Amino acid sequence: MMTGPRITLISPRGPLYRHNGGIWKKSLRYAPLTLTTLAALIPDELNAEVTLVDEGIEEVDTDLNADLVGISAITGTAPRAYEIAEEFRSQDVPVVMGGVHPTLRPEEAMAHADSVVTGYAEETWPQLLHDFTNGGMQRRYDQDPDLDLSGSPRPRRDLLPEGRFTTPHTIEATRGCQHRCDFCVVPSAWGSPMQKPVAAVIDDIRQMDPDTLVFLDLNLLGDIEYAKELFRALIPLDLQWGGLATTLIAQDDELIDLAARSGCAGLLIGLESLNPDSLAETRKQFNTLEEYRTVVDRLHDAGIAIMGCFVFGFDNDTPAVFEETVEFVNEVGIDLPRYAVLTPFPGTPLFRRLKKQGRIRTEDWTKYDGQHVVYEPEGMSAEALQEGTRQAWEDTYKITSIARRLFRSRTRPMLSIASNLGYRFYANRLDRYYNCREPV
Ligand code: SF4
């Protein structure tokens, strides 16, 4: 059989790996799905030789023999992606770029790549590869968002190095999100929700045969009836899983019961803000402060830990936001709080608004990592926002704060203690990982 093209797919390193190796060391990550999914979409008939490089765990060998390099980038990794692309293109190796950032800034990405794929890649990536082997690769491929995921192949997890991820079993059942939060790239880049058939998801899980599993779906509850069907089908598998959801889970008794019975151990939920004006500002009114306590209590009663995410820097935020938020997470017992600085990712309504108002301080995408202040805040100085965020992390992960939160929660104590100590390590070194004591 004739040997096909040698294709190398690269995920460039982000800020945690640019500075001091990252919080969890390189091996303590969950297995990513983008590269393995792209690898699975490579048509068999091309007989391609495929290599995956996740720069979070290994260096890119720029001397490698490749006929085609594909790079998937988010905004924070785009400059590194361009650097890698230049290196390969200088050796006459053609480079294709895709992912969130090239989807939202295709013209920019095209300046650094021979071809750009926007949106999902289910149909365009195989098409591009056929065109490439026939010598007719186009400059740009735009995926029709009206996709059917029912025939999606299983990700090529076998191509990732073994033993490098603490959570090796990851899966994606759905894509997109029906909400339209002002700061979020998901609606702009990925559009409305779509699902894989539950039977296909369960089949994929059975073949992995995991004890624990992480759903990487951006919002597992995009379609509540689908989520219920999925949770029902997970029950016989007797595993523990975690994923991303919204506060809406607490409004549906059956949903929360099915989540618990299906082995849900923890959910990451964007609470974003305690301030109703900020929630309205960001178009996330389905979150309400009055319900936050109920959400946390109901999840805890079901044995589900909560990783609660908050964003600082909305126009309605004042310097009081940091202390108020830290006090709240300690009081209600959020198992693992996380904080981000509001980040106007390009392509989002937030970016357009701030750009129009002349409030974007920098378009150095390396600083678009959720921990740098890259715009001019309204209710406080950029310095106060930067330092307040850092201080909130530090205060939240003091031993006394951890003890207070976990005593209140009493949900999955061993896991919570270990996760909190990991986050305490991170919180105390935030500046080192992001170089973010000063705003940009
Ligand atoms: S609910 Fe989450 S995923 Fe959906 S738009 Fe809002 S922030 Fe994005």
Coordinates of C-alpha atoms and ligand atoms in Angstrom, one line a residue:
M1 CA 0.0 0.0 0.0
M2 CA 1.3 3.5 -0.9
T3 CA 2.3 5.6 2.1
G4 CA 0.1 8.6 2.6
P5 CA 1.0 12.1 3.8
R6 CA 2.7 12.6 7.2
I7 CA 0.4 14.9 9.2
T8 CA 1.3 16.5 12.5
L9 CA -1.4 18.1 14.6
I10 CA -0.3 20.6 17.2
S11 CA -1.9 22.2 20.2
P12 CA 0.3 25.1 21.3
R13 CA 1.2 25.7 24.9
G14 CA -0.7 28.2 27.0
P15 CA 0.4 30.5 29.8
L16 CA 0.7 27.9 32.5
Y17 CA 3.3 26.1 30.4
R18 CA 5.1 29.3 29.3
H19 CA 6.1 30.0 32.9
N20 CA 7.6 27.4 35.2
G21 CA 5.9 24.4 33.9
G22 CA 2.4 25.0 35.2
I23 CA 0.4 24.3 38.3
W24 CA -0.2 20.6 38.1
K25 CA 3.1 19.7 36.5
K26 CA 2.9 18.6 33.0
S27 CA 1.3 15.2 33.6
L28 CA -1.5 16.4 35.8
R29 CA -4.0 17.3 33.1
Y30 CA -7.0 15.9 31.6
A31 CA -6.6 14.4 28.1
P32 CA -7.6 17.0 25.4
L33 CA -10.0 16.0 22.6
T34 CA -9.4 18.5 19.8
L35 CA -6.4 16.8 18.3
T36 CA -7.7 13.3 18.8
T37 CA -11.0 14.3 17.1
L38 CA -9.2 15.9 14.2
A39 CA -7.0 12.7 13.8
A40 CA -10.2 10.6 13.7
L41 CA -11.6 12.7 10.9
I42 CA -8.6 12.0 8.6
P43 CA -10.0 9.8 5.8
D44 CA -8.7 6.2 6.0
E45 CA -8.1 6.1 2.3
L46 CA -5.4 8.7 2.6
N47 CA -3.4 6.2 4.6
A48 CA -1.9 9.1 6.5
E49 CA 0.8 8.9 9.1
V50 CA -0.5 11.0 12.0
T51 CA 1.4 12.5 14.9
L52 CA -0.2 14.5 17.7
V53 CA 1.8 17.1 19.8
D54 CA 0.2 18.6 22.8
E55 CA 2.7 21.3 23.8
G56 CA 1.3 21.2 27.3
I57 CA 3.2 18.0 27.8
E58 CA 5.9 17.9 25.2
E59 CA 8.0 20.2 23.0
V60 CA 7.3 20.6 19.3
D61 CA 10.2 19.1 17.3
T62 CA 10.5 21.7 14.5
D63 CA 12.8 19.3 12.6
L64 CA 10.2 16.6 12.3
N65 CA 9.4 15.3 8.9
A66 CA 5.9 16.4 8.1
D67 CA 4.1 17.0 4.8
L68 CA 1.4 19.0 6.5
V69 CA 1.1 20.6 9.9
G70 CA -2.3 21.4 11.5
I71 CA -2.4 23.8 14.5
S72 CA -5.5 24.4 16.7
A73 CA -5.4 27.7 18.6
I74 CA -7.4 29.5 21.2
T75 CA -6.9 33.3 21.6
G76 CA -4.3 32.9 24.4
T77 CA -2.2 30.5 22.3
A78 CA -2.6 32.2 18.9
P79 CA 0.8 34.0 19.1
R80 CA 2.6 30.8 19.9
A81 CA 0.6 29.1 17.1
Y82 CA 1.9 31.7 14.7
E83 CA 5.4 31.2 15.9
I84 CA 5.2 27.5 15.3
A85 CA 3.6 28.1 11.9
E86 CA 6.4 30.4 10.8
E87 CA 9.0 27.9 11.8
F88 CA 7.4 25.1 9.6
R89 CA 6.5 27.4 6.7
S90 CA 10.1 28.6 6.6
Q91 CA 10.9 24.9 5.9
D92 CA 8.3 24.8 3.1
V93 CA 5.9 22.7 5.2
P94 CA 2.4 23.9 4.6
V95 CA 0.4 24.8 7.7
V96 CA -3.3 24.7 8.4
M97 CA -4.9 26.5 11.3
G98 CA -8.2 26.1 13.0
G99 CA -9.9 26.4 16.4
V100 CA -11.6 29.2 18.2
H101 CA -9.2 32.0 17.4
P102 CA -8.8 31.4 13.7
T103 CA -12.6 31.0 13.6
L104 CA -13.2 34.4 15.1
R105 CA -10.2 36.1 13.4
P106 CA -9.8 34.2 10.1
E107 CA -8.0 37.0 8.2
E108 CA -5.4 37.3 11.0
A109 CA -4.8 33.5 11.0
M110 CA -4.6 33.5 7.2
A111 CA -1.6 35.8 7.4
H112 CA 0.2 33.0 9.2
A113 CA -1.1 29.9 7.6
D114 CA -1.5 28.3 4.1
S115 CA -5.1 27.4 4.9
V116 CA -7.6 28.2 7.6
V117 CA -10.5 26.1 8.7
T118 CA -13.3 28.1 10.5
G119 CA -15.9 26.5 12.8
Y120 CA -16.1 22.8 13.3
A121 CA -14.0 20.6 11.1
E122 CA -16.2 17.5 10.5
E123 CA -16.7 18.1 6.8
T124 CA -14.1 20.7 5.9
W125 CA -11.0 19.0 7.3
P126 CA -11.5 15.8 5.3
Q127 CA -12.2 17.9 2.3
L128 CA -9.1 20.0 2.9
L129 CA -7.0 16.8 3.2
H130 CA -8.3 15.4 -0.1
D131 CA -7.6 18.8 -1.8
F132 CA -4.1 18.8 -0.3
T133 CA -3.3 15.3 -1.6
N134 CA -4.6 16.4 -5.0
G135 CA -2.5 19.5 -4.9
G136 CA -5.4 21.9 -4.7
M137 CA -5.6 23.0 -1.0
Q138 CA -7.7 26.2 -0.7
R139 CA -6.8 29.2 1.4
R140 CA -10.0 28.9 3.5
Y141 CA -12.6 26.4 4.5
D142 CA -15.8 27.4 6.4
Q143 CA -17.7 24.6 8.0
D144 CA -21.5 24.8 7.6
P145 CA -22.8 25.1 11.3
D146 CA -25.7 22.9 10.5
L147 CA -23.9 19.7 11.3
D148 CA -25.1 16.2 12.0
L149 CA -22.9 14.5 14.6
S150 CA -24.5 11.1 14.4
G151 CA -21.7 9.6 12.3
S152 CA -18.8 11.2 14.2
P153 CA -15.9 8.8 14.6
R154 CA -14.4 7.9 18.0
P155 CA -11.5 10.2 18.9
R156 CA -8.1 8.7 18.2
R157 CA -7.1 8.6 21.9
D158 CA -4.5 5.9 21.0
L159 CA -2.4 8.6 19.4
L160 CA -1.8 10.5 22.7
P161 CA 1.1 9.4 24.9
E162 CA -0.1 7.1 27.7
G163 CA 0.2 8.0 31.3
R164 CA 0.7 11.7 30.8
F165 CA -2.8 12.8 32.0
T166 CA -4.2 12.3 35.4
T167 CA -7.7 12.2 33.8
P168 CA -7.1 10.2 30.7
H169 CA -10.7 9.5 30.0
T170 CA -12.5 12.5 28.5
I171 CA -15.4 12.7 26.2
E172 CA -17.7 15.1 24.5
A173 CA -21.5 14.4 24.0
T174 CA -22.6 17.8 22.9
R175 CA -21.3 21.0 21.4
G176 CA -22.3 24.7 21.6
C177 CA -24.6 26.5 24.0
Q178 CA -28.0 28.1 23.7
H179 CA -27.2 31.0 26.0
R180 CA -25.6 34.2 24.8
C181 CA -23.4 35.4 27.6
D182 CA -21.7 38.7 26.4
F183 CA -18.1 37.6 27.2
C184 CA -18.3 34.0 26.0
V185 CA -16.7 32.8 22.7
V186 CA -19.0 29.8 22.5
P187 CA -22.0 31.4 20.9
S188 CA -19.9 33.4 18.4
A189 CA -17.5 30.6 17.5
W190 CA -19.6 27.4 17.9
G191 CA -23.2 28.4 17.8
S192 CA -26.3 26.6 19.0
P193 CA -26.2 23.2 20.8
M194 CA -26.0 19.9 18.9
Q195 CA -25.7 16.5 20.3
K196 CA -24.2 13.1 19.5
P197 CA -26.6 10.2 19.8
V198 CA -26.6 8.9 23.4
A199 CA -26.0 5.4 22.1
A200 CA -22.8 6.5 20.4
V201 CA -21.6 8.3 23.5
I202 CA -22.3 5.3 25.7
D203 CA -20.6 3.0 23.2
D204 CA -17.5 5.2 23.2
I205 CA -17.5 5.2 27.1
R206 CA -17.8 1.4 27.2
Q207 CA -14.8 1.0 24.9
M208 CA -12.7 3.3 27.2
D209 CA -14.1 1.4 30.2
P210 CA -13.2 4.1 32.7
D211 CA -13.8 4.4 36.4
T212 CA -13.8 8.2 36.1
L213 CA -14.7 10.4 33.2
V214 CA -14.7 14.1 32.4
F215 CA -17.3 15.5 29.9
L216 CA -15.6 18.4 28.1
D217 CA -18.9 19.7 26.8
L218 CA -19.2 23.5 27.1
N219 CA -22.7 23.1 28.7
L220 CA -23.9 19.6 29.3
L221 CA -27.4 21.0 29.9
G222 CA -27.9 22.7 26.5
D223 CA -30.8 20.4 26.0
I224 CA -32.3 19.2 29.3
E225 CA -34.2 16.2 27.8
Y226 CA -31.0 15.0 26.1
A227 CA -29.1 15.4 29.4
K228 CA -31.7 13.3 31.1
E229 CA -31.5 10.6 28.5
L230 CA -27.7 10.6 28.7
F231 CA -27.7 10.5 32.6
R232 CA -30.2 7.6 32.5
A233 CA -27.9 5.7 30.1
L234 CA -24.9 6.4 32.3
I235 CA -26.4 4.8 35.4
P236 CA -25.6 1.1 34.5
L237 CA -22.0 2.0 33.7
D238 CA -21.3 2.7 37.4
L239 CA -18.6 5.4 37.0
Q240 CA -17.9 8.8 38.4
W241 CA -17.9 11.8 36.2
G242 CA -17.6 15.5 36.2
G243 CA -18.5 18.2 33.6
L244 CA -19.7 21.7 33.0
A245 CA -23.3 22.8 33.6
T246 CA -25.3 25.9 34.6
T247 CA -27.3 26.8 37.6
L248 CA -30.4 25.6 35.8
I249 CA -29.7 22.1 37.0
A250 CA -31.1 23.1 40.4
Q251 CA -34.5 23.9 38.9
D252 CA -35.2 20.4 37.8
D253 CA -35.6 17.7 40.5
E254 CA -35.5 14.8 38.1
L255 CA -32.4 16.2 36.4
I256 CA -30.4 16.6 39.6
D257 CA -31.5 13.2 40.8
L258 CA -30.5 11.5 37.5
A259 CA -27.1 13.4 37.5
A260 CA -26.4 12.1 41.0
R261 CA -27.5 8.5 40.2
S262 CA -25.4 8.5 37.0
G263 CA -22.3 9.1 39.1
C264 CA -21.9 12.9 38.9
A265 CA -19.2 13.8 41.4
G266 CA -18.7 17.5 40.6
L267 CA -19.9 20.2 38.3
L268 CA -18.1 23.3 37.1
I269 CA -20.7 26.1 37.0
G270 CA -20.3 29.7 35.9
L271 CA -21.9 31.8 38.7
E272 CA -20.0 34.8 37.3
S273 CA -21.2 37.5 39.8
L274 CA -23.2 38.2 42.9
N275 CA -24.4 41.5 41.4
P276 CA -27.7 41.3 39.5
D277 CA -26.6 44.4 37.4
S278 CA -23.5 42.6 36.3
L279 CA -25.4 39.5 35.4
A280 CA -27.8 41.6 33.3
E281 CA -24.8 43.4 31.8
T282 CA -23.4 40.1 30.7
R283 CA -26.8 38.7 29.6
K284 CA -26.7 35.9 32.1
Q285 CA -30.0 36.7 33.9
F286 CA -30.8 33.0 34.3
N287 CA -28.3 33.2 37.2
T288 CA -29.7 34.9 40.3
L289 CA -28.0 35.6 43.6
E290 CA -31.1 34.5 45.5
E291 CA -30.9 31.1 43.9
Y292 CA -27.1 30.5 44.4
R293 CA -27.5 29.2 47.9
T294 CA -30.2 26.8 46.7
V295 CA -28.1 25.6 43.8
V296 CA -25.1 24.9 46.1
D297 CA -27.3 23.2 48.8
R298 CA -29.2 21.1 46.3
L299 CA -26.0 19.9 44.6
H300 CA -24.4 19.1 48.0
D301 CA -27.5 17.2 49.1
A302 CA -27.1 15.1 46.0
G303 CA -23.5 14.5 46.7
I304 CA -22.2 16.7 43.9
A305 CA -19.3 19.1 44.6
I306 CA -19.4 22.5 42.9
M307 CA -16.5 24.3 41.2
G308 CA -18.0 27.8 41.1
C309 CA -16.5 30.3 38.7
F310 CA -16.7 34.1 39.2
V311 CA -15.6 36.9 36.9
F312 CA -14.3 40.2 38.1
G313 CA -14.3 43.5 36.2
F314 CA -17.9 44.0 35.0
D315 CA -18.8 47.7 34.6
N316 CA -20.9 47.4 37.7
D317 CA -18.1 46.0 39.8
T318 CA -16.4 48.2 42.4
P319 CA -13.4 47.3 44.6
A320 CA -15.8 45.8 47.1
V321 CA -16.5 42.9 44.8
F322 CA -13.4 40.9 45.8
E323 CA -14.1 40.7 49.5
E324 CA -17.8 40.2 49.1
T325 CA -17.2 37.3 46.7
V326 CA -14.6 35.6 48.9
E327 CA -17.0 35.9 51.9
F328 CA -19.9 34.5 49.9
V329 CA -18.0 31.4 48.6
N330 CA -16.7 30.7 52.1
E331 CA -20.2 31.2 53.7
V332 CA -22.1 29.0 51.3
G333 CA -19.4 26.4 51.0
I334 CA -18.5 26.4 47.3
D335 CA -16.1 23.4 47.1
L336 CA -13.6 24.8 44.6
P337 CA -14.0 28.5 43.7
R338 CA -12.3 30.0 40.7
Y339 CA -11.8 33.6 39.6
A340 CA -11.1 35.2 36.2
V341 CA -10.6 38.7 35.1
L342 CA -13.3 39.7 32.6
T343 CA -11.7 39.1 29.2
P344 CA -13.0 40.6 26.0
F345 CA -12.1 37.7 23.6
P346 CA -12.1 38.9 20.0
G347 CA -15.3 38.0 18.2
T348 CA -17.5 38.4 21.3
P349 CA -20.1 41.2 21.8
L350 CA -18.0 42.3 24.8
F351 CA -14.9 42.9 22.6
R352 CA -16.9 44.9 20.1
R353 CA -18.5 47.1 22.7
L354 CA -15.2 47.8 24.5
K355 CA -13.4 48.4 21.2
K356 CA -16.0 50.9 20.2
Q357 CA -15.6 52.6 23.5
G358 CA -11.8 52.7 23.1
R359 CA -11.3 50.6 26.2
I360 CA -9.1 47.8 24.9
R361 CA -5.7 48.3 26.4
T362 CA -3.9 45.7 24.3
E363 CA -4.4 43.2 21.5
D364 CA -1.4 41.1 22.7
W365 CA -3.4 37.8 22.7
T366 CA -0.9 36.1 25.1
K367 CA -2.5 38.3 27.8
Y368 CA -6.0 37.1 26.9
D369 CA -5.8 34.3 29.5
G370 CA -8.4 35.3 32.0
Q371 CA -5.9 36.5 34.5
H372 CA -4.6 39.7 32.9
V373 CA -6.5 43.0 32.7
V374 CA -6.5 43.8 29.0
Y375 CA -9.2 46.5 29.0
E376 CA -10.0 49.7 30.9
P377 CA -12.5 48.8 33.7
E378 CA -15.3 51.2 34.6
G379 CA -15.7 50.8 38.4
M380 CA -12.1 50.6 39.5
S381 CA -8.6 51.1 38.0
A382 CA -7.0 48.3 36.0
E383 CA -4.4 48.0 38.8
A384 CA -7.1 47.5 41.4
L385 CA -8.8 44.9 39.3
Q386 CA -5.5 43.0 38.7
E387 CA -4.4 43.1 42.3
G388 CA -8.0 42.4 43.7
T389 CA -8.3 39.3 41.6
R390 CA -4.9 38.0 42.8
Q391 CA -5.8 38.8 46.4
A392 CA -9.2 37.0 46.1
W393 CA -7.4 33.9 44.9
E394 CA -5.0 34.1 47.8
D395 CA -7.7 34.8 50.4
T396 CA -10.0 32.0 49.1
Y397 CA -7.2 29.4 49.4
K398 CA -6.0 30.3 52.9
I399 CA -6.3 27.3 55.2
T400 CA -9.0 29.0 57.3
S401 CA -11.1 29.7 54.1
I402 CA -10.6 26.1 52.8
A403 CA -11.7 24.7 56.2
R404 CA -14.7 26.9 56.4
R405 CA -15.9 26.0 52.9
L406 CA -15.3 22.3 53.2
F407 CA -16.9 22.1 56.7
R408 CA -20.0 23.7 55.3
S409 CA -20.0 21.5 52.1
R410 CA -19.0 18.1 53.5
T411 CA -19.2 16.7 50.0
R412 CA -16.6 14.3 48.7
P413 CA -14.1 15.4 51.4
M414 CA -11.0 13.6 50.3
L415 CA -11.3 14.8 46.7
S416 CA -12.2 18.3 47.9
I417 CA -9.2 18.6 50.3
A418 CA -6.8 17.4 47.6
S419 CA -8.2 19.8 45.0
N420 CA -8.2 22.7 47.4
L421 CA -4.6 22.1 48.3
G422 CA -3.7 22.0 44.6
Y423 CA -5.5 25.3 44.1
R424 CA -3.9 26.8 47.2
F425 CA -0.5 26.0 45.6
Y426 CA -1.7 27.7 42.4
A427 CA -3.3 30.7 44.2
N428 CA -0.1 31.5 46.0
R429 CA 1.9 31.4 42.8
L430 CA -0.5 33.1 40.5
D431 CA 1.9 35.9 39.7
R432 CA 4.6 33.4 38.7
Y433 CA 2.4 31.5 36.3
Y434 CA 0.9 34.5 34.6
N435 CA 3.3 37.3 35.3
C436 CA 0.3 39.3 36.2
R437 CA 0.9 41.5 39.2
E438 CA 0.6 44.6 36.9
P439 CA -2.1 45.1 34.3
V440 CA -0.8 45.2 30.7
Ligands
SF4_1 S1 -23.8 29.5 29.6 FE1 -21.6 29.2 29.6 S2 -21.1 28.3 27.6 FE2 -23.1 29.1 27.5 S3 -22.8 31.2 26.6 FE3 -22.9 31.4 28.8 S4 -20.7 31.3 29.5 FE4 -20.9 30.5 27.4

